[in-house]
Amino acid sequence: MESNYHDRIPNNVDLRSNRTLQRALEHWQPEFLNWWHGLGPSDFNAAEVYLRTAISVDTKGWATFGYVKMPEYRWGIFLAAPETDRRVGFGDNLGQPAWQQVPGEHRSTLRRLIVTQGDTEPASVEQQRLLGHTAPSLYDLRNLFQVNVEEGRHLWAMVYLLHAYFGRDGREEAEELLERHSGDADKPRILSTFNEPINDWLSFYMFTYFTDRDGKFQLKSLAESSFDPLSRTCRFMLTEEAHHMFVGDTGIGRVIKRTIEVMKELGTDDPAAVRKAGAIDLPTIQRYLNFWFSSSLDLFGGDSSSNAASYFANGLKGRPDEERYEDHLAAEASYTLDLPNGKGGVRQEEIPMRNAMNEVVRESYVRDCEKGLARWNKLLEDASYPHRMVLPSPRFRRTVGSWANTPTDTTGEPISAEEFAARETEWLPTEGDRAYVRSLMKGVFERGKMAGWIAPPERGINAKPTDFEYVLFH
Ligand SMILES: [Fe+2]
Ligand SMILES: [Fe+2]
């Protein structure tokens, strides 16, 4: 696959051979740049940022590093290399050739899946647009912008599919991806997590750990799709996504590390004392975690879902790493759900496996989330603190699925609405928590310096030292 990096729109899809498509995308390009200037990172567009740019999908080209002004970042269209004779890997069409075009009967469903994924990409850039001003270091500032430009490229990836395979409807959807805005009262983004404000860096790390990880699982599910261009697009996006989750994982780890240092110096883990010393107390970190984890769980959809069943049956959206399963039909199997019984307890219900696909994916997501907690808890254990970070029960604070509107405690025990209201401040960030965390947010732009509420990273980017000048201001 040849990569045309020097075209106006860098690509490895031979855009030159399709003039109509090329022109349509070149028409969308200035609209994208307008959106970037209006709703992308505020103020830092003249800075030179040490960024990774994909110029092709091979091992040498997918991550080239250099100083770039963000508006000059080369947002390109890159699909993973095609697999010869790829076959449908699951569902009723198992074993048939994968589709290079969109089958008429799945057109509107596939378009909806692509638009829903595409909508999250610019949404997160909008959510994070003011964070540059309060970055704890140049290293973090650079990572924020890396995430932002790549989410912009992920938008390009979805817009390419809409333009190339969905005709006029697709072009209209591509326009609307720039018209909905995160948190907008009239035209919000499609999924609720992507309308939550991200006003501080603790939220940013939680978002990149928990919400970008939802992105990983959605992309893995779509990478299994019988619609081959979608599969190839998502496979390449996953290589970039890994860094976003790394930012969250190490970011939360560094916050906890710094808190431990401060607790050691003070000889106490008293939250008020920790705050007085300018670090973030562990209960506050836990409350932020509870908020973003529970919000991200909703993104997987209902636990019993006829949509999920038909996506699977028709081969549109599979399970992450489908090849690891033995039964690719999942036509006979069943799944047992724990549901609220309406009387303050739990009942079980057996449903067809295909209807439980959202739950199956959510479960593997939860297992993946636990890995970070094990690392963070190791820091606490090594420092001889008994405190441990925990994932709340997936029933806690849900707004989608069977547990929506059933209050539970963080262990998943159903409780009354009154008890939930009385204990909410134990479990979720309070206005006071948010105000305190915001009070710490002051930009640190001096080379090698780090804000006092977070420890420095262990390693730099691309083998550069941690005090490298990751962002140059002129
Ligand atoms: Fe993304
Ligand atoms: Fe991401």
mmCIF file of N, CA, C and O in Angstrom, residues 415-467:
data_model
loop_
_atom_site.group_PDB
_atom_site.id
_atom_site.type_symbol
_atom_site.label_atom_id
_atom_site.label_comp_id
_atom_site.label_asym_id
_atom_site.label_seq_id
_atom_site.Cartn_x
_atom_site.Cartn_y
_atom_site.Cartn_z
ATOM 1 N N ILE A 415 -29.824 0.310 47.454
ATOM 2 C CA ILE A 415 -30.156 1.114 48.645
ATOM 3 C C ILE A 415 -31.274 2.077 48.267
ATOM 4 O O ILE A 415 -31.605 2.212 47.088
ATOM 5 N N SER A 416 -31.834 2.735 49.252
ATOM 6 C CA SER A 416 -32.920 3.674 48.959
ATOM 7 C C SER A 416 -32.356 4.956 48.358
ATOM 8 O O SER A 416 -31.171 5.264 48.517
ATOM 9 N N ALA A 417 -33.219 5.680 47.667
ATOM 10 C CA ALA A 417 -32.806 6.959 47.086
ATOM 11 C C ALA A 417 -32.327 7.914 48.179
ATOM 12 O O ALA A 417 -31.392 8.690 47.982
ATOM 13 N N GLU A 418 -32.965 7.828 49.368
ATOM 14 C CA GLU A 418 -32.588 8.716 50.484
ATOM 15 C C GLU A 418 -31.172 8.394 50.951
ATOM 16 O O GLU A 418 -30.368 9.293 51.197
ATOM 17 N N GLU A 419 -30.896 7.091 51.058
ATOM 18 C CA GLU A 419 -29.560 6.721 51.513
ATOM 19 C C GLU A 419 -28.513 7.146 50.483
ATOM 20 O O GLU A 419 -27.440 7.637 50.831
ATOM 21 N N PHE A 420 -28.843 6.966 49.208
ATOM 22 C CA PHE A 420 -27.898 7.390 48.165
ATOM 23 C C PHE A 420 -27.623 8.888 48.294
ATOM 24 O O PHE A 420 -26.468 9.330 48.294
ATOM 25 N N ALA A 421 -28.702 9.661 48.431
ATOM 26 C CA ALA A 421 -28.542 11.119 48.542
ATOM 27 C C ALA A 421 -27.689 11.479 49.751
ATOM 28 O O ALA A 421 -26.846 12.369 49.696
ATOM 29 N N ALA A 422 -27.896 10.736 50.855
ATOM 30 C CA ALA A 422 -27.167 11.045 52.084
ATOM 31 C C ALA A 422 -25.681 10.703 51.967
ATOM 32 O O ALA A 422 -24.838 11.332 52.601
ATOM 33 N N ARG A 423 -25.364 9.679 51.150
ATOM 34 C CA ARG A 423 -23.971 9.222 51.106
ATOM 35 C C ARG A 423 -23.224 9.633 49.827
ATOM 36 O O ARG A 423 -22.039 9.311 49.662
ATOM 37 N N GLU A 424 -23.916 10.327 48.947
ATOM 38 C CA GLU A 424 -23.334 10.674 47.654
ATOM 39 C C GLU A 424 -21.984 11.390 47.782
ATOM 40 O O GLU A 424 -21.061 11.144 46.998
ATOM 41 N N THR A 425 -21.858 12.249 48.795
ATOM 42 C CA THR A 425 -20.612 13.015 48.930
ATOM 43 C C THR A 425 -19.425 12.129 49.329
ATOM 44 O O THR A 425 -18.281 12.508 49.172
ATOM 45 N N GLU A 426 -19.723 10.916 49.873
ATOM 46 C CA GLU A 426 -18.650 9.951 50.153
ATOM 47 C C GLU A 426 -18.103 9.364 48.857
ATOM 48 O O GLU A 426 -16.956 8.949 48.787
ATOM 49 N N TRP A 427 -19.004 9.269 47.844
ATOM 50 C CA TRP A 427 -18.700 8.450 46.672
ATOM 51 C C TRP A 427 -18.356 9.223 45.409
ATOM 52 O O TRP A 427 -17.670 8.714 44.537
ATOM 53 N N LEU A 428 -18.884 10.441 45.306
ATOM 54 C CA LEU A 428 -18.702 11.195 44.060
ATOM 55 C C LEU A 428 -18.128 12.570 44.366
ATOM 56 O O LEU A 428 -18.349 13.102 45.454
ATOM 57 N N PRO A 429 -17.374 13.145 43.425
ATOM 58 C CA PRO A 429 -16.739 14.436 43.693
ATOM 59 C C PRO A 429 -17.780 15.485 44.091
ATOM 60 O O PRO A 429 -18.817 15.612 43.452
ATOM 61 N N THR A 430 -17.489 16.189 45.171
ATOM 62 C CA THR A 430 -18.376 17.259 45.624
ATOM 63 C C THR A 430 -17.924 18.557 44.967
ATOM 64 O O THR A 430 -16.825 18.634 44.397
ATOM 65 N N GLU A 431 -18.732 19.580 45.099
ATOM 66 C CA GLU A 431 -18.331 20.902 44.603
ATOM 67 C C GLU A 431 -17.025 21.338 45.275
ATOM 68 O O GLU A 431 -16.159 21.931 44.657
ATOM 69 N N GLY A 432 -16.920 20.988 46.563
ATOM 70 C CA GLY A 432 -15.704 21.329 47.311
ATOM 71 C C GLY A 432 -14.473 20.615 46.749
ATOM 72 O O GLY A 432 -13.405 21.221 46.612
ATOM 73 N N ASP A 433 -14.637 19.324 46.435
ATOM 74 C CA ASP A 433 -13.521 18.575 45.837
ATOM 75 C C ASP A 433 -13.090 19.241 44.536
ATOM 76 O O ASP A 433 -11.901 19.436 44.268
ATOM 77 N N ARG A 434 -14.086 19.535 43.707
ATOM 78 C CA ARG A 434 -13.780 20.094 42.383
ATOM 79 C C ARG A 434 -13.113 21.461 42.514
ATOM 80 O O ARG A 434 -12.175 21.770 41.782
ATOM 81 N N ALA A 435 -13.619 22.245 43.458
ATOM 82 C CA ALA A 435 -13.038 23.581 43.658
ATOM 83 C C ALA A 435 -11.596 23.442 44.151
ATOM 84 O O ALA A 435 -10.700 24.176 43.708
ATOM 85 N N TYR A 436 -11.354 22.481 45.060
ATOM 86 C CA TYR A 436 -9.993 22.288 45.541
ATOM 87 C C TYR A 436 -9.069 21.869 44.397
ATOM 88 O O TYR A 436 -7.987 22.432 44.211
ATOM 89 N N VAL A 437 -9.493 20.863 43.629
ATOM 90 C CA VAL A 437 -8.639 20.379 42.536
ATOM 91 C C VAL A 437 -8.389 21.527 41.550
ATOM 92 O O VAL A 437 -7.258 21.732 41.092
ATOM 93 N N ARG A 438 -9.441 22.283 41.262
ATOM 94 C CA ARG A 438 -9.248 23.417 40.323
ATOM 95 C C ARG A 438 -8.256 24.441 40.874
ATOM 96 O O ARG A 438 -7.495 25.048 40.127
ATOM 97 N N SER A 439 -8.261 24.601 42.207
ATOM 98 C CA SER A 439 -7.358 25.603 42.797
ATOM 99 C C SER A 439 -5.885 25.224 42.586
ATOM 100 O O SER A 439 -4.992 26.073 42.660
ATOM 101 N N LEU A 440 -5.620 23.927 42.338
ATOM 102 C CA LEU A 440 -4.238 23.489 42.111
ATOM 103 C C LEU A 440 -3.788 23.710 40.678
ATOM 104 O O LEU A 440 -2.598 23.607 40.360
ATOM 105 N N MET A 441 -4.762 23.943 39.795
ATOM 106 C CA MET A 441 -4.474 23.954 38.365
ATOM 107 C C MET A 441 -3.854 25.276 37.938
ATOM 108 O O MET A 441 -4.551 26.253 37.709
ATOM 109 N N LYS A 442 -2.522 25.284 37.899
ATOM 110 C CA LYS A 442 -1.806 26.476 37.434
ATOM 111 C C LYS A 442 -0.755 25.993 36.451
ATOM 112 O O LYS A 442 -0.006 25.066 36.747
ATOM 113 N N GLY A 443 -0.740 26.618 35.290
ATOM 114 C CA GLY A 443 0.172 26.155 34.245
ATOM 115 C C GLY A 443 1.633 26.251 34.673
ATOM 116 O O GLY A 443 2.055 27.249 35.251
ATOM 117 N N VAL A 444 2.400 25.180 34.435
ATOM 118 C CA VAL A 444 3.850 25.192 34.687
ATOM 119 C C VAL A 444 4.527 24.998 33.329
ATOM 120 O O VAL A 444 4.469 23.920 32.753
ATOM 121 N N PHE A 445 5.145 26.055 32.817
ATOM 122 C CA PHE A 445 5.667 26.021 31.449
ATOM 123 C C PHE A 445 7.179 26.151 31.391
ATOM 124 O O PHE A 445 7.756 26.344 30.341
ATOM 125 N N GLU A 446 7.811 26.062 32.562
ATOM 126 C CA GLU A 446 9.268 26.167 32.597
ATOM 127 C C GLU A 446 9.869 24.789 32.365
ATOM 128 O O GLU A 446 9.411 23.803 32.957
ATOM 129 N N ARG A 447 10.862 24.738 31.523
ATOM 130 C CA ARG A 447 11.473 23.468 31.166
ATOM 131 C C ARG A 447 11.912 22.664 32.390
ATOM 132 O O ARG A 447 12.583 23.192 33.281
ATOM 133 N N GLY A 448 11.494 21.380 32.449
ATOM 134 C CA GLY A 448 11.908 20.490 33.534
ATOM 135 C C GLY A 448 11.188 20.702 34.861
ATOM 136 O O GLY A 448 11.441 19.970 35.813
ATOM 137 N N LYS A 449 10.299 21.681 34.928
ATOM 138 C CA LYS A 449 9.576 21.923 36.190
ATOM 139 C C LYS A 449 8.265 21.147 36.217
ATOM 140 O O LYS A 449 7.699 20.827 35.164
ATOM 141 N N MET A 450 7.791 20.853 37.420
ATOM 142 C CA MET A 450 6.576 20.043 37.579
ATOM 143 C C MET A 450 5.700 20.668 38.669
ATOM 144 O O MET A 450 6.225 21.111 39.688
ATOM 145 N N ALA A 451 4.392 20.676 38.444
ATOM 146 C CA ALA A 451 3.479 21.176 39.475
ATOM 147 C C ALA A 451 3.607 20.319 40.731
ATOM 148 O O ALA A 451 3.982 19.145 40.668
ATOM 149 N N GLY A 452 3.255 20.902 41.879
ATOM 150 C CA GLY A 452 3.490 20.239 43.167
ATOM 151 C C GLY A 452 2.520 19.116 43.493
ATOM 152 O O GLY A 452 2.740 18.359 44.442
ATOM 153 N N TRP A 453 1.449 18.951 42.732
ATOM 154 C CA TRP A 453 0.439 17.940 43.065
ATOM 155 C C TRP A 453 0.647 16.643 42.277
ATOM 156 O O TRP A 453 -0.133 15.712 42.402
ATOM 157 N N ILE A 454 1.717 16.600 41.471
ATOM 158 C CA ILE A 454 1.935 15.407 40.639
ATOM 159 C C ILE A 454 3.432 15.122 40.559
ATOM 160 O O ILE A 454 4.249 16.054 40.506
ATOM 161 N N ALA A 455 3.795 13.830 40.572
ATOM 162 C CA ALA A 455 5.214 13.457 40.465
ATOM 163 C C ALA A 455 5.652 13.513 39.000
ATOM 164 O O ALA A 455 4.826 13.373 38.107
ATOM 165 N N PRO A 456 6.946 13.705 38.744
ATOM 166 C CA PRO A 456 7.425 13.693 37.354
ATOM 167 C C PRO A 456 7.273 12.296 36.744
ATOM 168 O O PRO A 456 7.190 11.313 37.477
ATOM 169 N N PRO A 457 7.222 12.212 35.420
ATOM 170 C CA PRO A 457 7.120 10.894 34.784
ATOM 171 C C PRO A 457 8.439 10.149 34.935
ATOM 172 O O PRO A 457 9.479 10.755 35.184
ATOM 173 N N GLU A 458 8.394 8.831 34.795
ATOM 174 C CA GLU A 458 9.624 8.045 34.898
ATOM 175 C C GLU A 458 10.476 8.146 33.641
ATOM 176 O O GLU A 458 11.692 8.073 33.696
ATOM 177 N N ARG A 459 9.810 8.290 32.510
ATOM 178 C CA ARG A 459 10.512 8.345 31.222
ATOM 179 C C ARG A 459 9.941 9.471 30.398
ATOM 180 O O ARG A 459 8.787 9.860 30.585
ATOM 181 N N GLY A 460 10.752 9.936 29.432
ATOM 182 C CA GLY A 460 10.258 10.941 28.501
ATOM 183 C C GLY A 460 9.623 10.299 27.285
ATOM 184 O O GLY A 460 9.429 9.086 27.229
ATOM 185 N N ILE A 461 9.304 11.136 26.304
ATOM 186 C CA ILE A 461 8.660 10.660 25.078
ATOM 187 C C ILE A 461 9.728 10.353 24.034
ATOM 188 O O ILE A 461 10.669 11.136 23.860
ATOM 189 N N ASN A 462 9.596 9.239 23.341
ATOM 190 C CA ASN A 462 10.513 8.886 22.258
ATOM 191 C C ASN A 462 11.974 8.933 22.714
ATOM 192 O O ASN A 462 12.837 9.476 22.023
ATOM 193 N N ALA A 463 12.221 8.383 23.900
ATOM 194 C CA ALA A 463 13.561 8.290 24.470
ATOM 195 C C ALA A 463 14.212 9.636 24.770
ATOM 196 O O ALA A 463 15.412 9.721 25.037
ATOM 197 N N LYS A 464 13.423 10.710 24.741
ATOM 198 C CA LYS A 464 13.953 12.018 25.162
ATOM 199 C C LYS A 464 13.915 12.081 26.689
ATOM 200 O O LYS A 464 13.121 11.395 27.325
ATOM 201 N N PRO A 465 14.777 12.943 27.273
ATOM 202 C CA PRO A 465 14.735 13.060 28.742
ATOM 203 C C PRO A 465 13.412 13.679 29.210
ATOM 204 O O PRO A 465 12.709 14.299 28.430
ATOM 205 N N THR A 466 13.099 13.457 30.489
ATOM 206 C CA THR A 466 11.818 13.983 30.996
ATOM 207 C C THR A 466 11.804 15.511 31.008
ATOM 208 O O THR A 466 10.743 16.115 30.953
ATOM 209 N N ASP A 467 13.005 16.128 31.072
ATOM 210 C CA ASP A 467 13.025 17.600 31.090
ATOM 211 C C ASP A 467 13.281 18.182 29.695
ATOM 212 O O ASP A 467 13.680 19.333 29.555
#
